[in-house]
CSV table of C-alpha atoms and ligand atoms in Angstrom, one decimal:
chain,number,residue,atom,x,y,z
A,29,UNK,CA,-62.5,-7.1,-12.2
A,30,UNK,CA,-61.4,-10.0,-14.1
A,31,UNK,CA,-59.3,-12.7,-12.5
A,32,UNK,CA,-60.0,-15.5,-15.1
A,33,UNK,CA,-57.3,-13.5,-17.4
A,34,UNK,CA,-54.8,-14.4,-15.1
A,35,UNK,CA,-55.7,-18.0,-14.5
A,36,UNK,CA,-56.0,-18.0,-18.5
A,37,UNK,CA,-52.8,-17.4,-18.9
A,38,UNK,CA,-50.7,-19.1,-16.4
A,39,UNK,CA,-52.8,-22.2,-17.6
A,40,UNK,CA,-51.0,-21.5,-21.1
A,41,UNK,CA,-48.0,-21.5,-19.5
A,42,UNK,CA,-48.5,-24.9,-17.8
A,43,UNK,CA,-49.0,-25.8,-21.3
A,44,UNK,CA,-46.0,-25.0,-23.1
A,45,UNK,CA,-44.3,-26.3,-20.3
A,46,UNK,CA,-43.0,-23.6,-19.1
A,47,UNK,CA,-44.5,-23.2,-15.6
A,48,UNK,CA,-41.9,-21.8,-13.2
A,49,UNK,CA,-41.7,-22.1,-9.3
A,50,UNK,CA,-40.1,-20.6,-6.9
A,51,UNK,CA,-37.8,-23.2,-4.5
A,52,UNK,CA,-36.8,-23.4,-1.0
A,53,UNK,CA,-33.2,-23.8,-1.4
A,54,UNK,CA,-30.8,-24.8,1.3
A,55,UNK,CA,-27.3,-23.5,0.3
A,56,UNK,CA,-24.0,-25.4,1.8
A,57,UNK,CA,-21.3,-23.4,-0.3
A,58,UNK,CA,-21.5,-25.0,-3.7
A,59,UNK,CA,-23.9,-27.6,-2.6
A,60,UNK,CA,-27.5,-27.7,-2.3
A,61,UNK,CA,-30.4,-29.2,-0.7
A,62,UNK,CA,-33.7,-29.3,-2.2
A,63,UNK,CA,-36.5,-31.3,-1.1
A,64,UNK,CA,-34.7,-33.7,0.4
A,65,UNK,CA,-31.7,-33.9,-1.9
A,66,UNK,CA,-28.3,-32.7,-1.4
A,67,UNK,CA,-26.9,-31.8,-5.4
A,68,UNK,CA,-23.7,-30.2,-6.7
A,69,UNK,CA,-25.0,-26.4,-7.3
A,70,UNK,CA,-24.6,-25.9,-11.3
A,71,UNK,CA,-27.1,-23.1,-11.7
A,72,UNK,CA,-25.4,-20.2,-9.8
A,73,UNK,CA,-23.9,-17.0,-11.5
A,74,UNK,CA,-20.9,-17.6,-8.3
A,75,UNK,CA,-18.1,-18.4,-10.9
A,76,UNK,CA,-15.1,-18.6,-8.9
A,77,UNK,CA,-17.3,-19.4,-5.8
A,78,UNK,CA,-16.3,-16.6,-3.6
A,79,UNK,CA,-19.5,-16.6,-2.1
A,80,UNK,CA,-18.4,-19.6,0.4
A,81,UNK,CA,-14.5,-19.1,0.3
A,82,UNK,CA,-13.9,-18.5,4.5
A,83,UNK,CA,-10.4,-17.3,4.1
A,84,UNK,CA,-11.4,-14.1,2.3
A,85,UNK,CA,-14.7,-13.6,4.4
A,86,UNK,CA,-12.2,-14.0,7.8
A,87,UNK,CA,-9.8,-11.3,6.2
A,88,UNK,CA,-12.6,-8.8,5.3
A,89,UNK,CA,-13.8,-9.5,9.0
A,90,UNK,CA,-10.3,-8.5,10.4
A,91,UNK,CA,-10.1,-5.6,7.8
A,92,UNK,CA,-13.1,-4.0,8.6
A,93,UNK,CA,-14.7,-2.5,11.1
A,94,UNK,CA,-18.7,-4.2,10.1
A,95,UNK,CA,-20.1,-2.9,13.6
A,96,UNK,CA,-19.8,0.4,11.7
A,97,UNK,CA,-21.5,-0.3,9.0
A,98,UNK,CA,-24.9,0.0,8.2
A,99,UNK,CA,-26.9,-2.5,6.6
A,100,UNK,CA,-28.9,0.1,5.3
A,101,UNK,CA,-28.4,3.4,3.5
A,102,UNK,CA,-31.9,4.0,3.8
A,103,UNK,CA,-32.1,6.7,1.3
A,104,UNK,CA,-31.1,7.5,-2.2
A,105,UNK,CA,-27.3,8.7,-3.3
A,106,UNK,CA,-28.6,11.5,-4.1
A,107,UNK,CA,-30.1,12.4,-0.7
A,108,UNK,CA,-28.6,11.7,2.3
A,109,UNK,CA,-27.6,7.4,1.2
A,110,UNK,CA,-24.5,8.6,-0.6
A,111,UNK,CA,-22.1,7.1,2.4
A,112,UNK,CA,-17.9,7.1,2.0
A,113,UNK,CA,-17.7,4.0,0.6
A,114,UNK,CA,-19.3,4.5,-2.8
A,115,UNK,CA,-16.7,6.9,-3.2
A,116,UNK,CA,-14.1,4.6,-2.2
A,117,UNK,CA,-15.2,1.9,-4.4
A,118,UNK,CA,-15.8,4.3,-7.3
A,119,UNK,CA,-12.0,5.4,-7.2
A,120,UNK,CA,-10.7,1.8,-7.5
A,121,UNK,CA,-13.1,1.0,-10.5
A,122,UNK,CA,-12.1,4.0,-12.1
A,123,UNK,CA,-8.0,3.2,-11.7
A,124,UNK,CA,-8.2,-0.5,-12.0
A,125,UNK,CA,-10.1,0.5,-15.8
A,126,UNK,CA,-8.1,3.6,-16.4
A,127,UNK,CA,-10.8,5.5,-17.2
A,128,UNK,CA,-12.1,8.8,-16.1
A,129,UNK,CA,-14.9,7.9,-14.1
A,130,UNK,CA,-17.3,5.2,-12.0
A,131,UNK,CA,-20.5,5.0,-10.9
A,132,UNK,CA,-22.4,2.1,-8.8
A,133,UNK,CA,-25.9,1.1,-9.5
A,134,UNK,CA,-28.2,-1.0,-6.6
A,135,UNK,CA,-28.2,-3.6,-9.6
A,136,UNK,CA,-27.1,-4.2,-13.0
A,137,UNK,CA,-30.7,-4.5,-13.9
A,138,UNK,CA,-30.6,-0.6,-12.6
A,139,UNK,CA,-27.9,0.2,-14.3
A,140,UNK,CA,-29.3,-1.4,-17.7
A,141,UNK,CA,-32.5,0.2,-17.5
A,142,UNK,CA,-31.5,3.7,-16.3
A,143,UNK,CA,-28.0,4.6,-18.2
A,144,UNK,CA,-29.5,4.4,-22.0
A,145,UNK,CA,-32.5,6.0,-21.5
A,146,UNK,CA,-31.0,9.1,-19.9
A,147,UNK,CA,-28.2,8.7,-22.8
A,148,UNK,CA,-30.4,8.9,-25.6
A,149,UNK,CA,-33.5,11.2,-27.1
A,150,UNK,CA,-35.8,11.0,-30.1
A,151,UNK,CA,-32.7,11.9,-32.3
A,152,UNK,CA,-30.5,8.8,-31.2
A,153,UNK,CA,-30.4,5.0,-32.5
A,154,UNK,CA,-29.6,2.1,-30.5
A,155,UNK,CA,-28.5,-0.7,-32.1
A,156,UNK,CA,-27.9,-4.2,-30.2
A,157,UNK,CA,-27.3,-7.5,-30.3
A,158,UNK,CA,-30.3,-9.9,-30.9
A,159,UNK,CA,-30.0,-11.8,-27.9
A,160,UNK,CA,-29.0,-8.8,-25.4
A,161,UNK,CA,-30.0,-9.2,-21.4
A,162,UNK,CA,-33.8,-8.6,-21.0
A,163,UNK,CA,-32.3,-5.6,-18.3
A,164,UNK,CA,-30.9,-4.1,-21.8
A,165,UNK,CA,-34.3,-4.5,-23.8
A,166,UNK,CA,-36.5,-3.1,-21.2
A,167,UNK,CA,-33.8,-0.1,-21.0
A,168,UNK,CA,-34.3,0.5,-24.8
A,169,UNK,CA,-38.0,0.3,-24.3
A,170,UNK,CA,-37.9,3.1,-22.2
A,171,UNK,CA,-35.6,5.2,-23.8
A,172,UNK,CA,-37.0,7.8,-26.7
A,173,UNK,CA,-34.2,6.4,-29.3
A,174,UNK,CA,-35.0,4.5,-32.4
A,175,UNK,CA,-34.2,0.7,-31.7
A,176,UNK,CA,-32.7,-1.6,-34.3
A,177,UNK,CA,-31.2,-5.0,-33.6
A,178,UNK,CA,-28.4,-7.1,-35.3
A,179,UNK,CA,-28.1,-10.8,-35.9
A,180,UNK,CA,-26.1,-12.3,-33.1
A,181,UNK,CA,-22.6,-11.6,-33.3
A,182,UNK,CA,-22.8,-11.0,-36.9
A,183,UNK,CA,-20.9,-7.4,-37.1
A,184,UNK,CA,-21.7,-7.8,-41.1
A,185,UNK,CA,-25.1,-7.5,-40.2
A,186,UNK,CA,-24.3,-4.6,-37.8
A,187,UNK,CA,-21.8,-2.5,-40.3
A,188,UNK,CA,-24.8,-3.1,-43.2
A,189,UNK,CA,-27.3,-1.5,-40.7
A,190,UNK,CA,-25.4,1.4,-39.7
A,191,UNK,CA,-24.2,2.0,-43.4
A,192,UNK,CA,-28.1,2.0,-44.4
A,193,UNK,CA,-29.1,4.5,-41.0
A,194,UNK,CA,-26.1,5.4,-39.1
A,195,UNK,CA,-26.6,9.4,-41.0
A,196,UNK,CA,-30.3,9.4,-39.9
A,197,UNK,CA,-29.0,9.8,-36.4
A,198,UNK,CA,-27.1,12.2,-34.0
A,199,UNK,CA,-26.1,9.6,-31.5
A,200,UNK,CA,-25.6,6.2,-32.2
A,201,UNK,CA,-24.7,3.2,-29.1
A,202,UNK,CA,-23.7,0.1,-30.2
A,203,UNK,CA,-24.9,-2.4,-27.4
A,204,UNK,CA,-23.6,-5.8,-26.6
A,205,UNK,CA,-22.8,-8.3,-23.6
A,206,UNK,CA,-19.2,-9.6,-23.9
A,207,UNK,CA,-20.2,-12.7,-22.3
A,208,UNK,CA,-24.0,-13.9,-23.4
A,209,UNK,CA,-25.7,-16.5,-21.3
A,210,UNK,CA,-27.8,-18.6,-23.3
A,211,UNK,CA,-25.0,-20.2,-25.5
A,212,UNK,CA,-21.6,-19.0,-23.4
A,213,UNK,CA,-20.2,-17.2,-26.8
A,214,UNK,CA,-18.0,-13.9,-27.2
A,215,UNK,CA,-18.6,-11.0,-28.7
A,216,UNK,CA,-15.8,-9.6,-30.9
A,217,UNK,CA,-15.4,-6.8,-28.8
A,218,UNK,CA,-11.8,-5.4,-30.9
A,219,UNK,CA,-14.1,-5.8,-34.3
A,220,UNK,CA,-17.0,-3.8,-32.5
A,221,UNK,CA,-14.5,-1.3,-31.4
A,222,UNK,CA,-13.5,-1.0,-35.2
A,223,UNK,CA,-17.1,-0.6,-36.3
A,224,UNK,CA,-17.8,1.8,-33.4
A,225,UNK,CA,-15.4,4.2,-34.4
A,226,UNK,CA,-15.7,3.9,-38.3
A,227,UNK,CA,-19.6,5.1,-37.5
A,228,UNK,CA,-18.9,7.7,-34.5
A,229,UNK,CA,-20.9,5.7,-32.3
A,230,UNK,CA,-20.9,4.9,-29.3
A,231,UNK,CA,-19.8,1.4,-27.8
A,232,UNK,CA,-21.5,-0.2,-24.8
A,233,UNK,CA,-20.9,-3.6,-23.2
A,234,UNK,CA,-22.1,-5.3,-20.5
A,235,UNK,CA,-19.6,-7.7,-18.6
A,236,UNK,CA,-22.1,-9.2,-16.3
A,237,UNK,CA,-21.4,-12.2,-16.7
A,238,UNK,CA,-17.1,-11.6,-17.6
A,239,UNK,CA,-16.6,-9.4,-15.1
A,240,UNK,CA,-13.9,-11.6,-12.4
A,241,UNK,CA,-13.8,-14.3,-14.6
A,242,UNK,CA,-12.1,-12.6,-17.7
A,243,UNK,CA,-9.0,-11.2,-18.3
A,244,UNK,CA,-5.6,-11.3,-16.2
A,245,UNK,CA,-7.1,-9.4,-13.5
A,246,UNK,CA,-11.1,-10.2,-14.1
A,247,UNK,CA,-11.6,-7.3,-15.7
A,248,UNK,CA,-13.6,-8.9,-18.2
A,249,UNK,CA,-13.6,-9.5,-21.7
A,250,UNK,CA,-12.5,-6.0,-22.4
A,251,UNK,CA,-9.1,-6.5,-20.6
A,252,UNK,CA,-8.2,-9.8,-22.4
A,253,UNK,CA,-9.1,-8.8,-25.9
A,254,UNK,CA,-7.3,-5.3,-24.4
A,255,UNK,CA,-9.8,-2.6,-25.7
A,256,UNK,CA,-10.9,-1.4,-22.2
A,257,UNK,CA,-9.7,2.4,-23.5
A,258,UNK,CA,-12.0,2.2,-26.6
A,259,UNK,CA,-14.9,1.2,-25.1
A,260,UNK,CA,-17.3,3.7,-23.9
A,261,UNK,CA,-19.5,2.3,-21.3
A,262,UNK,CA,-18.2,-0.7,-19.9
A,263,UNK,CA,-20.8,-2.3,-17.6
A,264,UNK,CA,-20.9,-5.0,-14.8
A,265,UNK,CA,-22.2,-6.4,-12.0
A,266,UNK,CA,-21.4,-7.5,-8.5
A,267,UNK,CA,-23.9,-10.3,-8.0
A,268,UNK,CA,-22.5,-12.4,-9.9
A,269,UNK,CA,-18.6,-13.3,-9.7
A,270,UNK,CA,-18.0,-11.0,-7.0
A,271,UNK,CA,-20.5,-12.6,-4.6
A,272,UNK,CA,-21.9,-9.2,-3.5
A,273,UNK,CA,-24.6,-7.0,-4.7
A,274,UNK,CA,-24.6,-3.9,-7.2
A,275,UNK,CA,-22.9,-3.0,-10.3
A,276,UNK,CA,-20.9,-0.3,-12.2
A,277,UNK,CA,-20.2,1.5,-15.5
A,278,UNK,CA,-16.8,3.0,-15.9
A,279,UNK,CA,-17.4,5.6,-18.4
A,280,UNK,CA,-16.3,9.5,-18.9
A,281,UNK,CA,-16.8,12.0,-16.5
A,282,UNK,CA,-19.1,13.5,-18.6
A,283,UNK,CA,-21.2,10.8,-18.7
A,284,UNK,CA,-20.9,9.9,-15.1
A,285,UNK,CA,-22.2,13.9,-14.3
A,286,UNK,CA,-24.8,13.5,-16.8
A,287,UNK,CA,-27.0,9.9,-15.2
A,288,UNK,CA,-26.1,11.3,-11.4
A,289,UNK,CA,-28.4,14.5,-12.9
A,290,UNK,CA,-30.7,11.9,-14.8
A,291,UNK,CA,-30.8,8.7,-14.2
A,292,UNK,CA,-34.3,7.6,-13.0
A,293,UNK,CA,-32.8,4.1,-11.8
A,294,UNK,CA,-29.8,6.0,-9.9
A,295,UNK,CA,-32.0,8.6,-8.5
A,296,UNK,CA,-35.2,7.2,-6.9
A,297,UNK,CA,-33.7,4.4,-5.6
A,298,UNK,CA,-32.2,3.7,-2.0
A,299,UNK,CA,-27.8,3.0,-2.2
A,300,UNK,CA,-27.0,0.0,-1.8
A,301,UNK,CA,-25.9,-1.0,2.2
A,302,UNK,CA,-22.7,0.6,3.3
A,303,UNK,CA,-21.4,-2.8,4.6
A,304,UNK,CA,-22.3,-4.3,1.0
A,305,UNK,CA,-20.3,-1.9,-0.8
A,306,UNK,CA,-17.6,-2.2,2.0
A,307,UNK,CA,-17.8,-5.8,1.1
A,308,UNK,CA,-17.5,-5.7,-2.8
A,309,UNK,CA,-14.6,-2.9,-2.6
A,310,UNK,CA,-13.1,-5.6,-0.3
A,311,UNK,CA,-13.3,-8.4,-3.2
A,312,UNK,CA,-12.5,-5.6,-5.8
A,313,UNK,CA,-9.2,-4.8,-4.5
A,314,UNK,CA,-8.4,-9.2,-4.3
A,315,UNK,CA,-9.8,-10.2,-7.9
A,316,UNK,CA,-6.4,-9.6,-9.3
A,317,UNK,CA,-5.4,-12.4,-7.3
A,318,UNK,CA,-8.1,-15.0,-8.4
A,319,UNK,CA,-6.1,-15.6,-11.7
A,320,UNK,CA,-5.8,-19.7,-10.7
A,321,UNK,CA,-9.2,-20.1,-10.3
A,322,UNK,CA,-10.0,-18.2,-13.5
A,323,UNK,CA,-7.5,-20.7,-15.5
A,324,UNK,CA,-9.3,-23.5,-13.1
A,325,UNK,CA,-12.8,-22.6,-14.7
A,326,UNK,CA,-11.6,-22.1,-17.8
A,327,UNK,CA,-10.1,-25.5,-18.1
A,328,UNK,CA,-13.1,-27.2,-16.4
A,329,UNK,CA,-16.0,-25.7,-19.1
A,330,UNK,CA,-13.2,-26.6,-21.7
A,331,UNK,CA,-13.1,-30.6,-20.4
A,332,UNK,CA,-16.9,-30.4,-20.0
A,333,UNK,CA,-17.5,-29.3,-23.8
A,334,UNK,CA,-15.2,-32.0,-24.5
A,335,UNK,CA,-16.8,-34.5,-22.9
A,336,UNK,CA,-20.4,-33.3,-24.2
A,337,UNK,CA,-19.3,-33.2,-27.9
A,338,UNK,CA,-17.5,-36.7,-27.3
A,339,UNK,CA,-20.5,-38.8,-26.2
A,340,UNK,CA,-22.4,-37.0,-29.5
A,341,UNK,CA,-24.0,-34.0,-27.5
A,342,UNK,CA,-24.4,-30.5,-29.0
A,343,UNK,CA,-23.1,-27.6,-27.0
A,344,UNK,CA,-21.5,-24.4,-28.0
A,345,UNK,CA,-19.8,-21.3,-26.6
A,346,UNK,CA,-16.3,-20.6,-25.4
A,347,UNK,CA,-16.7,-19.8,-21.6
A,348,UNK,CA,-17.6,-21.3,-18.1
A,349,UNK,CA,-21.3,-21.0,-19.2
A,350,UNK,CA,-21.8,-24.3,-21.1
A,351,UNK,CA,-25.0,-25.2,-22.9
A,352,UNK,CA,-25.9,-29.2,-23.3
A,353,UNK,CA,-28.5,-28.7,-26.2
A,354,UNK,CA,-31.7,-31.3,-25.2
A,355,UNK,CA,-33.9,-30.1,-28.5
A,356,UNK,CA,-37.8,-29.9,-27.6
A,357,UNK,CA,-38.9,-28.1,-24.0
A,358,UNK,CA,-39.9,-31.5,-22.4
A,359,UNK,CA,-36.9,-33.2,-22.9
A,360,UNK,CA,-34.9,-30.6,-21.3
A,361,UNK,CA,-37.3,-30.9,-18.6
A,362,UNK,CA,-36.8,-34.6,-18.4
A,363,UNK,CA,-33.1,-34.3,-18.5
A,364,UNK,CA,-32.9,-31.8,-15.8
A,365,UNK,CA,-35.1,-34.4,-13.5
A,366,UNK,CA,-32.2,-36.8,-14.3
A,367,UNK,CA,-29.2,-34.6,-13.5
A,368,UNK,CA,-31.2,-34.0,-10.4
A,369,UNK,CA,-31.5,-37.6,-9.2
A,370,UNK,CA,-28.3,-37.9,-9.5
A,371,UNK,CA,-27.2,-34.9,-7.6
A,372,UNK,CA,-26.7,-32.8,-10.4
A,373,UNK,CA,-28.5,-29.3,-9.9
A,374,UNK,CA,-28.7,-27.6,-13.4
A,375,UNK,CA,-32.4,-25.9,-14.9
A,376,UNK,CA,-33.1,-25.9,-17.8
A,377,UNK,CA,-33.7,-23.4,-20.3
A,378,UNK,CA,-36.3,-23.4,-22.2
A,379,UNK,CA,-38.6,-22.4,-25.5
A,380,UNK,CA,-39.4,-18.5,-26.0
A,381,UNK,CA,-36.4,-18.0,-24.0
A,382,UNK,CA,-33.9,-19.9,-26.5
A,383,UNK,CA,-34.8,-20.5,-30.4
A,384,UNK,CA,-37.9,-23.5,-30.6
A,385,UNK,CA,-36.2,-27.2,-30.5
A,386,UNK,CA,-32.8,-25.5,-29.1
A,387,UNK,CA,-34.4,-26.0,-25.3
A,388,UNK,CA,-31.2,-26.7,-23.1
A,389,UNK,CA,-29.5,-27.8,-19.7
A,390,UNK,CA,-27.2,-24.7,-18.8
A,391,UNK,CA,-24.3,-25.5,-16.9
A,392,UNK,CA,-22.9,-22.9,-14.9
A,393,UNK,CA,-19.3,-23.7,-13.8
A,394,UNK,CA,-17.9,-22.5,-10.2
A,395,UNK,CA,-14.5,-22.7,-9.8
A,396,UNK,CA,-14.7,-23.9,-5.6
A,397,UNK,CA,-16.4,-27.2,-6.9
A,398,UNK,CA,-13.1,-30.0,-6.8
A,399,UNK,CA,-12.7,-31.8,-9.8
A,400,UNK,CA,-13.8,-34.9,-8.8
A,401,UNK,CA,-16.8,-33.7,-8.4
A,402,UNK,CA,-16.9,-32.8,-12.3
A,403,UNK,CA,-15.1,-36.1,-13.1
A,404,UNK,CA,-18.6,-37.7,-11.4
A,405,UNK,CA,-20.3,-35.6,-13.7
A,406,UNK,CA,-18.7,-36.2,-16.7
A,407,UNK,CA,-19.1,-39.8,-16.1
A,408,UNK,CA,-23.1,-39.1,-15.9
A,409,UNK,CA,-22.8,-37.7,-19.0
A,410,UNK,CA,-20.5,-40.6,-20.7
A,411,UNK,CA,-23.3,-43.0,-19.3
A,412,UNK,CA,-26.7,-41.5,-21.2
A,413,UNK,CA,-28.2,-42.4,-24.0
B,509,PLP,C1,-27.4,-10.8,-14.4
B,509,PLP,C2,-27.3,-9.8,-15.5
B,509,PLP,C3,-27.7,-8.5,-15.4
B,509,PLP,C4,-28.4,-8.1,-14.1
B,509,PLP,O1,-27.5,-7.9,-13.1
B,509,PLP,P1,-28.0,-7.9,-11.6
B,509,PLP,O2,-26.9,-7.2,-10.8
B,509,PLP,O3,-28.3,-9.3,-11.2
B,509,PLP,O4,-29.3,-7.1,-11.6
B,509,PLP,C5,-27.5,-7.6,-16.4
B,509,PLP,N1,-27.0,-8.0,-17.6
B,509,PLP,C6,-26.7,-9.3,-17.8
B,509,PLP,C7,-26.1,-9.7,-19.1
B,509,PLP,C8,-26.8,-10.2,-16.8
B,509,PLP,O5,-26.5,-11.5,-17.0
């Protein structure tokens, strides 16, 4: 047995700086306490902060009768786990879309890495984004299908690669995120719908990070650049916005058939916990009626890039992910320490996960925290060097 190997290498991580840990964090709705300090949470995917929003917990309390619900399904959907409320839940999906069909995944990393590999054989291509999800890349690396990738965002680069292979293939999927988390940019999701149908492929997106934060009802980017109905395989996920747990694809019923027979990630996996999937039906049904605090976030992550580009920073994107662009690994490091003393709780991202010298604080915006809180921050960010 060797050990050393493992040693070995996590000392090359301390190296390159990029040694991670796992922390005992006290949560207090959108703040935090971490070894001693109390800081404003800025590092959570809960985007419209429903996770700690009392009135809507105290509704699904009276709604709902929780006594009767497990929190377990303790087996697969397919055996004996399949309880009413997956139904329930997939109905809504399915109408609030308009499309034919839903299914619910434990996770969207289960839904990433199960749907395209039961999608797609030798004969297929994928094709996706550069800077897709890792859930997306492990997905491809198990499925059979030829993989390419296309410069990010660049649907040039995307429309020259299909022209060279598109024929080579029976199946082609398109993949994307509409939302992507590193820099907080878009896809063109009407322009991939073009492509997608001038090359009979397929189009697949995943929302995770859109889903209740885009769109008039938080449907996601698909409903506010309105190509829902084009779109093949729209994906998202409940852990984030939605405060809950699982995630979806609204699809064809074809398709949905098709990964209940195949998917490995829906299939030999335990459902999710009746009273979760009570719970996220329960937010489902009220996200049409978050559109403030989606305007709210919006208008926050726009003041923030302001206020970033003002004092000579470099950030990018157009949503309530905002990047504050630090250059090398350590100084990202250093300026995280800083945000932290001053009670500012925002990681930084770092070198082989972003581009080398494009090492980065990544905001995360929630819609709960008042704006005086941002105003403080903002002023932090007026005051350094
Ligand atoms: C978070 C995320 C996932 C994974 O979703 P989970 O429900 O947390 O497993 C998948 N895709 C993208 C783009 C994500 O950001």
């Amino acid at each position: 047995m060797n050990l050393e190997r493992y040693t070995h290498k996590l000392e090359k991580i301390k190296e390159a700086g990029n040694y991670r840990k796992l922390r005992n964090i006290q949560h207090n709705g959108f703040l935090i306490h971490d070894a001693g300090r109390e800081m404003l949470n800025l590092s959570s995917n809960d985007y419209l902060g429903l996770s700690s929003y009392p009135k809507l917990l105290e509704e699904f309390y009276e709604q709902t009768d929780v006594k009767a619900l497990p929190y377990s399904a303790v087996s697969s959907r397919l055996l004996s786990g399949n309880h009413e409320y997956y139904g329930m839940l997939e109905t809504d999906l399915a109408d609030l879309y308009a499309k034919e069909a839903a299914l619910v995944f434990t996770s969207g990393y289960h839904a990433n890495i199960g749907i395209l590999p039961a999608l797609t054989s030798k004969r297929d291509l994928i094709i996706a984004d550069k800077l897709v999800h890792a859930s997306l890349i492990d997905g491809m690396r198990l499925s059979e299908a030829e993989m390419l990738r296309y410069h990010h965002l660049d649907t040039e680069h995307l429309r020259s690669l299909l022209k060279q292979h598109r024929e080579k293939y029976e199946n082609v999927f398109i993949v994307t995120e509409s939302v992507f988390s590193m820099d907080g940019d878009l896809a063109d999701l009407q322009e991939l719908c073009e492509i997608k149908k001038e090359f009979e492929a397929f189009l697949y997106v995943d929302e995770a990070h859109a889903v209740g934060v885009r769109g008039t009802n938080g449907l996601g980017c698909s409903e506010e650049q309105a190509c829902i109905e084009d779109i093949d395989f729209i994906v998202g996920t409940f852990g984030k916005a939605f405060a809950s747990m699982g995630a979806f694809v609204v699809c064809r019923e074809l398709f949905k058939a098709f990964l209940v027979n195949t998917q490995r990630s829906l299939i030999f996996t335990t459902a999710l916990p009746p009273i979760n999937v009570a719970w996220t039906r329960f937010v489902l049904n009220h996200m049409p009626d978050f559109y403030e605090l989606r305007i709210k976030l919006a208008h926050t992550a726009d003041q923030l890039r302001k206020v970033l580009v003002d004092n000579g920073f470099e950030t990018r994107g157009n949503s309530h992910i905002v990047p504050f662009l630090c250059g090398s690994n350590e100084s990202s490091v250093e300026m995280a320490e800083l945000l932290r003393d001053n009670g500012f709780f925002a990681l930084p991202v770092r070198y082989p996960t972003v581009p080398k010298n494009e090492a980065r604080i990544r905001f995360s915006l929630n819609a709960a925290i008042p704006a005086e809180d941002y105003e403080c921050l903002f002023e932090f960010l007026g005051c350094l060097e």
